[in-house]
Short mmCIF file of C-alpha atoms in Angstrom, two decimals:
data_model
loop_
_atom_site.label_atom_id
_atom_site.label_comp_id
_atom_site.label_asym_id
_atom_site.label_seq_id
_atom_site.Cartn_x
_atom_site.Cartn_y
_atom_site.Cartn_z
CA MET A 1 35.24 -2.82 14.63
CA LEU A 2 35.07 -6.37 13.97
CA ARG A 3 35.08 -8.32 16.48
CA GLN A 4 35.02 -12.33 16.80
CA PRO A 5 34.73 -13.79 20.54
CA SER A 6 34.02 -17.73 21.08
CA TRP A 7 31.36 -19.63 22.41
CA GLU A 8 30.64 -23.06 24.09
CA SER A 9 27.33 -24.57 22.06
CA GLY A 10 24.54 -26.77 23.31
CA SER A 11 20.87 -27.69 22.36
CA ARG A 12 17.55 -25.43 22.55
CA ARG A 13 14.71 -25.41 21.23
CA SER A 14 11.19 -25.10 22.76
CA ASP A 15 7.03 -25.62 22.01
CA LEU A 16 5.15 -22.70 20.65
CA PRO A 17 3.22 -20.66 22.54
CA ALA A 18 3.72 -17.36 21.22
CA ILE A 19 1.83 -17.46 17.93
CA VAL A 20 -0.87 -19.24 16.53
CA VAL A 21 -1.20 -20.59 12.81
CA LEU A 22 -4.60 -20.47 11.77
CA CYS A 23 -6.23 -22.43 8.77
CA ALA A 24 -8.58 -22.07 5.82
CA ALA A 25 -11.59 -21.47 7.00
CA THR A 26 -11.36 -18.44 8.82
CA ALA A 27 -13.79 -16.23 8.37
CA LEU A 28 -12.60 -13.01 5.33
CA ALA A 29 -15.90 -11.32 5.84
CA ALA A 30 -13.70 -8.67 8.11
CA VAL A 31 -10.56 -8.26 5.04
CA PRO A 32 -12.65 -6.31 3.18
CA GLY A 33 -12.12 -6.88 -0.67
CA THR A 34 -10.18 -10.46 -0.62
CA LEU A 35 -13.48 -12.70 -0.39
CA GLY A 36 -13.25 -12.41 -4.72
CA ALA A 37 -9.53 -13.89 -3.85
CA GLN A 38 -10.37 -17.03 -1.52
CA GLU A 39 -13.41 -18.52 -2.54
CA SER A 40 -11.59 -21.91 -3.32
CA GLY A 41 -10.25 -21.60 0.23
CA ASN A 42 -6.41 -22.06 -1.60
CA GLY A 43 -4.33 -19.76 -0.80
CA PRO A 44 -0.77 -20.32 0.09
CA ARG A 45 0.23 -21.69 3.73
CA LEU A 46 2.34 -21.26 6.59
CA GLU A 47 3.23 -25.52 7.51
CA ARG A 48 5.28 -26.97 10.23
CA LEU A 49 5.92 -23.80 12.59
CA GLU A 50 7.92 -24.75 14.90
CA ARG A 51 9.00 -21.93 18.57
CA LEU A 52 13.32 -21.47 18.48
CA ASP A 53 14.44 -20.15 21.96
CA LEU A 54 17.12 -17.79 21.00
CA PRO A 55 19.65 -16.72 23.91
CA ASP A 56 19.44 -13.91 26.29
CA ASP A 57 22.74 -12.42 24.72
CA ILE A 58 20.43 -12.69 21.13
CA ALA A 59 16.51 -11.90 22.11
CA ARG A 60 16.69 -8.78 21.74
CA ALA A 61 17.30 -8.86 17.94
CA SER A 62 15.51 -6.34 15.48
CA ASP A 63 15.93 -8.17 12.33
CA VAL A 64 17.36 -12.13 10.93
CA ARG A 65 18.44 -12.85 7.67
CA TRP A 66 19.96 -17.36 6.70
CA LEU A 67 23.25 -17.46 6.56
CA GLU A 68 23.08 -21.64 6.11
CA ASP A 69 21.21 -24.42 6.68
CA ASP A 70 20.34 -24.61 11.20
CA GLU A 71 21.96 -21.06 10.90
CA PHE A 72 20.84 -17.14 11.45
CA LEU A 73 22.19 -13.70 11.04
CA LEU A 74 20.45 -11.18 13.92
CA GLY A 75 21.20 -7.88 14.16
CA VAL A 76 20.82 -7.13 18.43
CA ILE A 77 19.93 -3.79 19.26
CA GLY A 78 22.66 -2.67 21.66
CA ARG A 79 25.21 -5.51 21.02
CA GLY A 80 25.98 -6.11 17.20
CA LEU A 81 25.45 -9.16 14.73
CA TYR A 82 24.98 -12.65 15.88
CA SER A 83 25.71 -15.56 14.15
CA TRP A 84 23.25 -18.27 16.06
CA SER A 85 23.04 -22.24 14.56
CA ILE A 86 19.75 -23.92 15.71
CA GLY A 87 20.21 -25.81 19.27
CA ASP A 88 23.49 -23.79 20.47
CA GLU A 89 22.93 -22.12 23.59
CA ALA A 90 24.70 -18.62 22.63
CA GLY A 91 25.40 -16.27 19.43
CA GLN A 92 28.84 -15.44 18.11
CA LEU A 93 29.37 -11.78 17.76
CA ARG A 94 30.12 -11.18 13.97
CA VAL A 95 30.03 -7.70 14.16
CA ALA A 96 30.06 -4.40 16.63
CA LEU A 97 30.92 -0.48 15.65
CA GLU A 98 31.88 1.47 19.04
CA GLU A 99 29.90 2.97 20.96
CA PRO A 100 28.52 6.24 18.98
CA LYS A 101 30.19 9.09 20.95
CA ALA A 102 28.21 11.33 23.72
CA GLU A 103 27.23 14.71 22.86
CA THR A 104 28.75 17.67 25.76
CA PHE A 105 26.72 20.84 25.77
CA GLN A 106 27.68 24.12 27.57
CA ILE A 107 25.94 25.36 30.21
CA GLY A 108 27.78 28.65 31.11
CA ASP A 109 31.23 27.56 32.15
CA ARG A 110 30.68 23.88 32.63
CA THR A 111 30.48 21.06 29.93
CA VAL A 112 28.24 18.95 30.43
CA VAL A 113 28.24 15.05 28.60
CA ASP A 114 25.32 13.25 27.39
CA SER A 115 26.65 9.98 27.17
CA ASN A 116 23.24 7.43 27.30
CA ARG A 117 21.08 9.25 24.73
CA TYR A 118 20.18 5.64 22.39
CA GLU A 119 21.48 2.40 21.24
CA ARG A 120 22.89 1.78 18.01
CA ASP A 121 20.01 -0.75 16.54
CA TYR A 122 21.00 -2.74 13.79
CA GLY A 123 17.91 -2.83 12.62
CA GLN A 124 17.92 -4.24 9.02
CA LEU A 125 19.93 -6.84 7.37
CA ALA A 126 20.99 -8.15 4.20
CA VAL A 127 22.93 -10.79 3.55
CA SER A 128 24.89 -11.82 0.20
CA PRO A 129 28.54 -14.11 -0.26
CA ASP A 130 29.95 -10.49 -1.04
CA GLY A 131 28.98 -9.31 2.65
CA MET A 132 26.92 -8.83 4.90
CA ALA A 133 25.04 -5.06 5.56
CA PHE A 134 23.43 -3.14 7.71
CA THR A 135 21.87 -0.61 9.09
CA ASP A 136 22.86 1.72 12.65
CA LEU A 137 20.54 4.50 14.19
CA PHE A 138 23.47 6.79 13.93
CA SER A 139 25.07 6.62 10.58
CA GLY A 140 23.52 4.85 7.73
CA ILE A 141 24.57 1.92 6.26
CA HIS A 142 27.70 -0.32 6.48
CA LEU A 143 29.24 -3.24 4.71
CA ALA A 144 30.90 -6.25 6.38
CA THR A 145 33.64 -8.29 4.73
CA GLU A 146 36.50 -10.27 6.01
CA ASP A 147 38.38 -7.26 5.32
CA GLY A 148 36.42 -5.58 8.07
CA VAL A 149 33.44 -3.32 8.36
CA ASP A 150 33.51 -0.20 5.80
CA SER A 151 30.59 2.46 5.90
CA LEU A 152 28.85 1.94 2.28
CA ALA A 153 25.96 4.58 2.53
CA ASP A 154 25.07 7.64 4.37
CA LEU A 155 21.28 7.25 4.38
CA LYS A 156 19.03 8.89 6.77
CA HIS A 157 15.94 7.72 7.49
CA LEU A 158 16.66 4.37 6.56
CA GLY A 159 13.49 2.30 6.18
CA ASP A 160 14.73 -1.73 4.72
CA LEU A 161 17.75 -2.98 2.87
CA ASP A 162 18.22 -5.72 0.67
CA ARG A 163 21.14 -7.49 -0.88
CA ARG A 164 22.32 -9.34 -4.29
CA GLY A 165 26.19 -9.97 -4.97
CA ALA A 166 27.87 -7.33 -4.95
CA LEU A 167 24.68 -4.42 -4.62
CA THR A 168 22.86 -3.20 -2.00
CA ALA A 169 19.33 -1.88 -2.16
CA ALA A 170 17.77 0.64 0.22
CA VAL A 171 14.57 2.78 0.79
CA GLY A 172 15.78 5.95 2.59
CA LEU A 173 16.81 9.74 2.37
CA VAL A 174 19.55 11.23 1.57
CA ARG A 175 20.87 15.12 2.34
CA LYS A 176 20.52 17.52 -0.61
CA ASP A 177 21.38 20.41 1.57
CA ASP A 178 20.25 21.77 5.45
CA ASP A 179 16.76 22.06 4.36
CA ALA A 180 16.04 19.39 1.44
CA TRP A 181 16.56 16.09 0.97
CA GLY A 182 17.35 14.25 -2.18
CA PRO A 183 15.19 14.26 -5.01
CA TYR A 184 14.92 9.55 -4.47
CA ALA A 185 12.92 7.22 -1.51
CA ALA A 186 15.16 4.30 -3.04
CA TRP A 187 18.89 3.33 -3.96
CA LEU A 188 20.74 1.36 -5.33
CA ILE A 189 24.57 1.45 -4.06
CA GLU A 190 27.44 -1.12 -5.36
CA ASP A 191 30.15 -2.65 -3.06
CA ALA A 192 32.77 -0.86 -6.13
CA GLY A 193 32.13 2.41 -4.79
CA GLY A 194 30.45 5.52 -6.49
CA GLY A 195 27.88 6.41 -3.69
CA PRO A 196 24.43 5.34 -3.98
CA ARG A 197 22.70 5.47 -7.38
CA GLY A 198 18.83 6.57 -7.59
CA LEU A 199 16.38 4.82 -8.43
CA LEU A 200 12.79 5.59 -7.06
CA PRO A 201 11.65 9.24 -7.27
CA THR A 202 10.52 10.83 -4.13
CA ARG A 203 7.02 12.18 -4.48
CA ASP A 204 6.91 14.08 -1.52
CA GLY A 205 9.84 15.55 -1.07
CA GLY A 206 11.04 12.40 1.64
CA HIS A 207 7.98 14.18 3.57
CA GLY A 208 6.41 10.88 4.27
CA LEU A 209 9.52 8.89 4.30
CA GLU A 210 11.27 10.92 7.41
CA LEU A 211 7.57 11.59 9.09
CA CYS A 212 6.39 7.73 8.72
CA GLY A 213 9.96 6.46 9.30
CA ASP A 214 9.27 5.06 13.29
CA ALA A 215 6.16 3.41 11.61
CA GLU A 216 8.85 1.49 9.86
CA LEU A 217 6.41 0.92 6.08
CA SER A 218 9.16 0.77 3.88
CA VAL A 219 10.35 -2.75 2.18
CA ILE A 220 12.89 -3.42 -0.33
CA ARG A 221 12.95 -7.62 -1.70
CA PHE A 222 14.86 -8.60 -4.41
CA ILE A 223 11.84 -11.18 -5.41
CA ALA A 224 14.30 -13.08 -8.53
CA ALA A 225 18.47 -12.49 -9.85
CA ASP A 226 16.61 -9.97 -12.34
CA ARG A 227 13.66 -8.14 -10.32
CA LEU A 228 14.25 -5.55 -7.29
CA LEU A 229 10.27 -5.03 -5.77
CA VAL A 230 10.40 -1.48 -3.91
CA ILE A 231 7.40 -0.59 -0.94
CA PRO A 232 7.59 3.44 0.13
CA GLY A 233 5.18 2.50 2.37
CA ALA A 234 4.86 6.01 3.49
CA GLU A 235 4.27 6.74 -0.34
CA ALA A 236 1.50 5.36 -2.73
CA GLY A 237 2.85 2.31 -4.79
CA VAL A 238 4.49 -1.11 -5.33
CA PHE A 239 7.66 -1.04 -8.21
CA VAL A 240 9.44 -3.55 -9.12
CA TYR A 241 12.80 -2.77 -11.27
CA ASP A 242 15.76 -4.79 -13.25
CA ARG A 243 18.95 -4.97 -11.27
CA GLU A 244 19.98 -1.66 -13.96
CA GLY A 245 17.69 0.20 -12.35
CA ALA A 246 14.78 0.06 -14.75
CA LEU A 247 11.23 0.29 -14.51
CA GLN A 248 9.15 -3.01 -14.58
CA HIS A 249 5.63 -2.64 -13.32
CA SER A 250 4.64 -0.04 -10.97
CA LEU A 251 0.87 -1.42 -8.81
CA ASP A 252 -1.01 0.02 -6.26
CA ALA A 253 -0.88 -1.80 -2.62
CA GLU A 254 -4.26 -3.01 -2.25
CA THR A 255 -3.23 -5.15 -5.00
CA PHE A 256 -1.01 -7.41 -2.19
CA PHE A 257 -4.82 -6.53 0.18
CA ALA A 258 -3.25 -3.91 1.60
CA GLU A 259 -2.22 -0.34 1.95
CA ASP A 260 0.03 2.65 1.98
CA GLY A 261 0.90 6.20 2.33
CA CYS A 262 1.81 8.90 5.59
CA ASP A 263 -1.39 10.99 6.84
CA VAL A 264 0.72 12.77 10.05
CA GLU A 265 1.32 15.72 10.73
CA VAL A 266 4.60 16.98 13.47
CA ASN A 267 3.70 17.45 17.05
CA GLN A 268 4.13 20.54 19.14
CA TRP A 269 7.95 19.73 19.48
CA GLY A 270 8.07 19.32 15.41
CA ARG A 271 8.38 16.15 15.67
CA SER A 272 6.80 12.67 14.34
CA PRO A 273 4.11 11.48 16.75
CA LEU A 274 4.79 8.14 16.03
CA SER A 275 7.90 8.20 17.91
CA ASP A 276 5.35 8.04 20.56
CA ALA A 277 5.08 3.83 21.36
CA TYR A 278 1.79 4.10 21.75
CA ALA A 279 0.79 6.60 19.31
CA ARG A 280 2.53 4.74 16.72
CA ALA A 281 0.33 1.25 17.86
CA ASP A 282 -2.94 3.71 17.28
CA TRP A 283 -1.96 4.90 14.26
CA LEU A 284 -0.88 1.35 12.98
CA GLY A 285 -3.93 -0.36 13.99
CA PRO A 286 -6.25 -0.27 11.98
CA ARG A 287 -3.69 0.06 8.85
CA ARG A 288 -3.06 -3.33 6.85
CA ILE A 289 0.67 -2.28 6.03
CA ILE A 290 3.21 -5.29 4.22
CA ASP A 291 4.66 -5.42 7.02
CA GLU A 292 7.39 -8.01 5.16
CA VAL A 293 8.31 -10.03 1.70
CA VAL A 294 9.97 -12.86 1.27
CA ALA A 295 10.87 -15.24 -1.83
CA ASP A 296 12.06 -18.18 -2.51
CA GLY A 297 14.05 -17.71 -5.67
CA GLU A 298 11.50 -20.45 -7.58
CA GLY A 299 9.61 -17.43 -8.53
CA ASN A 300 6.75 -17.87 -5.72
CA VAL A 301 7.15 -14.44 -3.54
CA TYR A 302 5.44 -14.08 0.01
CA PHE A 303 3.49 -10.75 1.41
CA PHE A 304 2.81 -10.76 5.00
CA VAL A 305 0.52 -7.81 5.73
CA ARG A 306 -0.23 -6.60 9.57
CA TYR A 307 -3.11 -5.91 10.70
CA ALA A 308 -4.92 -5.23 14.45
CA ALA A 309 -8.10 -7.99 14.27
CA ASP A 310 -10.98 -7.99 16.84
CA GLY A 311 -10.51 -9.75 20.22
CA PRO A 312 -8.04 -11.39 22.47
CA ALA A 313 -4.94 -13.11 21.04
CA GLU A 314 -5.51 -16.44 22.17
CA ALA A 315 -1.80 -17.70 21.57
CA LEU A 316 0.27 -15.67 24.32
CA ALA A 317 -0.45 -16.15 27.81
CA ALA A 318 0.64 -13.32 30.20
CA SER A 319 2.82 -15.23 32.12
CA ASP A 320 4.83 -15.05 29.08
CA ARG A 321 5.47 -12.00 28.88
CA LYS A 322 9.26 -11.41 29.15
CA TRP A 323 10.81 -7.88 30.13
CA LEU A 324 14.98 -6.92 29.60
CA PRO A 325 16.72 -6.00 31.17
CA GLY A 326 16.13 -8.39 34.46
CA GLY A 327 12.84 -10.37 33.35
CA VAL A 328 11.00 -6.79 34.70
CA PRO A 329 10.34 -3.58 33.33
CA PHE A 330 12.71 -0.75 33.36
CA LEU A 331 14.17 2.79 33.28
CA VAL A 332 16.78 3.33 30.96
CA GLY A 333 19.21 5.46 32.44
CA PHE A 334 19.62 10.05 32.66
CA GLY A 335 22.73 10.89 31.49
CA ALA A 336 24.15 13.71 33.07
CA GLY A 337 23.32 15.90 29.66
CA VAL A 338 20.40 18.59 29.15
CA LEU A 339 17.35 16.68 28.36
CA ASN A 340 14.79 17.76 26.29
CA GLN A 341 10.43 16.97 27.35
CA GLN A 342 10.87 14.57 23.55
CA LEU A 343 13.84 12.68 25.20
CA ILE A 344 11.48 12.41 28.83
CA ARG A 345 8.80 10.87 26.24
CA ASP A 346 11.27 8.03 24.68
CA ARG A 347 12.51 7.20 28.15
CA VAL A 348 9.39 6.84 29.67
CA VAL A 349 8.31 4.66 26.76
CA ALA A 350 10.66 2.28 27.96
CA SER A 351 10.03 1.32 30.98
CA VAL A 352 6.19 0.74 30.66
CA PRO A 353 3.96 -2.14 29.62
CA PRO A 354 3.80 -2.67 25.95
CA PRO A 355 0.38 -1.84 23.84
CA SER A 356 -1.89 -4.26 24.04
CA GLY A 357 -4.29 -5.61 21.24
CA ARG A 358 -4.42 -8.52 19.11
CA VAL A 359 -3.29 -8.34 15.87
CA CYS A 360 -3.22 -10.22 12.42
CA TRP A 361 -0.55 -11.57 9.67
CA ASP A 362 -2.52 -12.53 6.74
CA LEU A 363 0.01 -14.18 4.31
CA VAL A 364 -0.51 -13.18 0.30
CA HIS A 365 0.79 -15.19 -2.31
CA ILE A 366 1.94 -13.77 -5.63
CA HIS A 367 4.46 -15.13 -8.92
CA VAL A 368 6.82 -12.96 -10.49
CA ASP A 369 5.77 -14.17 -14.00
CA ASP A 370 2.34 -13.61 -12.94
CA LEU A 371 2.05 -9.91 -10.38
CA ARG A 372 -1.74 -9.28 -10.32
CA THR A 373 -2.67 -12.62 -9.65
CA ALA A 374 -3.20 -12.66 -5.27
CA THR A 375 -4.14 -15.08 -3.50
CA MET A 376 -4.41 -14.65 0.43
CA GLN A 377 -4.41 -16.81 4.03
CA PRO A 378 -5.86 -14.88 6.52
CA CYS A 379 -3.62 -14.28 10.10
CA VAL A 380 -1.84 -17.37 9.87
CA VAL A 381 0.57 -15.64 12.77
CA GLU A 382 -0.80 -12.88 15.90
CA SER A 383 0.35 -11.19 18.83
CA GLU A 384 -1.39 -9.78 21.75
CA PHE A 385 0.57 -6.56 22.20
CA ALA A 386 -0.79 -3.81 19.59
CA ASP A 387 3.46 -3.26 18.95
CA THR A 388 4.85 -6.05 17.56
CA ARG A 389 6.38 -6.67 13.80
CA LEU A 390 7.33 -9.67 12.10
CA ARG A 391 10.73 -10.12 10.41
CA ALA A 392 11.40 -13.08 8.06
CA ASP A 393 13.61 -14.57 5.49
CA LEU A 394 13.44 -17.75 3.68
CA ARG A 395 16.16 -20.58 1.73
CA GLY A 396 13.95 -22.60 -0.58
CA ASP A 397 10.75 -23.17 1.39
CA ARG A 398 12.05 -23.02 4.83
CA ALA A 399 10.99 -19.66 6.07
CA VAL A 400 12.49 -17.79 9.92
CA LEU A 401 10.86 -15.72 11.66
CA LEU A 402 10.94 -13.23 13.54
CA LEU A 403 8.25 -11.49 16.22
CA ARG A 404 9.80 -8.20 18.07
CA GLY A 405 8.28 -5.33 19.51
CA GLY A 406 8.86 -1.44 19.14
CA ALA A 407 10.56 1.06 17.36
CA LEU A 408 14.04 0.60 16.69
CA ARG A 409 14.80 3.46 19.51
CA GLY A 410 17.08 2.41 22.37
CA GLY A 411 15.17 0.32 25.51
CA ASP A 412 11.48 -0.29 23.99
CA VAL A 413 12.46 -3.56 22.42
CA ARG A 414 10.76 -5.86 24.18
CA SER A 415 13.08 -9.85 23.79
CA GLY A 416 11.90 -11.45 20.64
CA LYS A 417 10.05 -14.16 19.06
CA ALA A 418 12.09 -16.82 16.89
CA PHE A 419 10.04 -19.28 14.46
CA GLU A 420 10.98 -21.70 11.97
CA ALA A 421 8.00 -22.79 9.50
CA ARG A 422 7.74 -24.05 6.18
CA LEU A 423 6.58 -21.85 3.63
CA ARG A 424 4.01 -23.01 0.33
CA PRO A 425 2.12 -21.90 -2.31
CA PRO A 426 -1.25 -22.62 -2.97
CA VAL A 427 -2.34 -25.33 -4.43
CA GLY A 428 -1.90 -25.90 -8.09
CA ALA A 429 0.86 -22.82 -8.46
CA GLU A 430 3.55 -25.40 -7.58
CA ASP A 431 3.15 -27.71 -11.03
#
C-alpha cells in the first residue's frame, strides 16, 4: 500500500553531542596488523561532521540513503519509508506496507489471536532512479516505483541489499525445501522478473547466515558502474563481481583490517543466542567487523570497521540518551496469544537499558583499481552503547551517517542519531 501524506516544514539542525572525530595521531598499537599501513599517518579523512536532528516521526530509522542534495530516504521501524530534507520539521511518508496478519492459535475450543508480535522493520534500503528497494522482517524484498509496491524476491535472513539501475543485489537465503537452503548466499534480481539469480555460492549450506543474521555481518555494494562488492560476513571472504555475475576478485577480510565468520551454536530453544541483545553485544565486542561500505563513484571506496574499544566513550553524556516512545524505557504490550520463552525474552530485552561499552569505527580506504592496498584512519566515530550500528551513504564526497541501536527486532531499537560529513581519500590519492 502506497501512502503519501503532506507535512508542514520548518528548520531543524543541531550541534554534535553524540559521536567524536579523532585525529590521525591516534595510537595504532591497539589495532594489530595496521601499523605498517599507517606509518606515514596518511589515511582517509572524515571531515566537517555536523549533527542532523532527526524529527521524532523518523527517529527510529534503521537505514538511510541519499535521494537528492539535502534529501534522504530512511527506513523507519514500524512506520515505513520516509523522505526527509535537511531543515524540515517532519518526514514525508513515501511507502508503508499493510500490517502483518495476526497469528491465530487453537487452544481447546478457543481461537486465540496474537496480533502484536513484531513490527515491520524496513531494515535495509537501496535506491536508484528506477525505484526504491527495501527489506521487511516478514516478507523479503519489495520494490517501490511510481506504479506502486511489488514483491521483488522472497529471500530469508536478509543481510543487505544495493541497487544500480533496474538491478538489485542482495545477501540472503532462498528456501530449497523445508529442510534446506538453496546453494547461494548472494543474488542478483532484475526488475523485469525471472526471480533471483545466484551470485555467490554458500559454503556452509546457509548455516552461518541463518545463525548470525541478528549480528548483521553482511554488506553488498556497487562500488563502480561494473563492480559489485559482496561481503557475506558469516562466511569467509570479500568478493568482487561484475554486473553479469562473473567473479573478478576474491580477497580476505584481513585486507581491510577486519575479520569474518560465524562461530555460534543454537541455544536450548533451538535458536541463535545472538537474538539476545546482550549476548549479541558481547559476541560482537572483540570482533572487527565491516559494518558499512560506501563508494563515491570516482574509484574511492570506504569501509567502516566496527570494534569494541577500552574505556568510556567521551562523546555521549547520559543526559543525551533517548528512549522511545515517551522518552522512558518501555515494555512492548503482549498480545493475547500463546507466549513462548523466546518471545518473552525478546520483549524483556526491549524494555531494559541498552548494553553499555565504548564502540569505535575505523575508516579504511581502497581504490577500485587497487583493491589490495588499504589505508586506515583509527576510530573516526565512536559511541558509548555496545549495540550501536552504523549505516551510511555517499553522494560525491558528502556522507550521511546513521547511528542506531539494537537489532531490527520490534521495540529494542532506540532513537537514531544522524550526521553529515565529508569523506576524503588519503592525501595524494585524489590526484
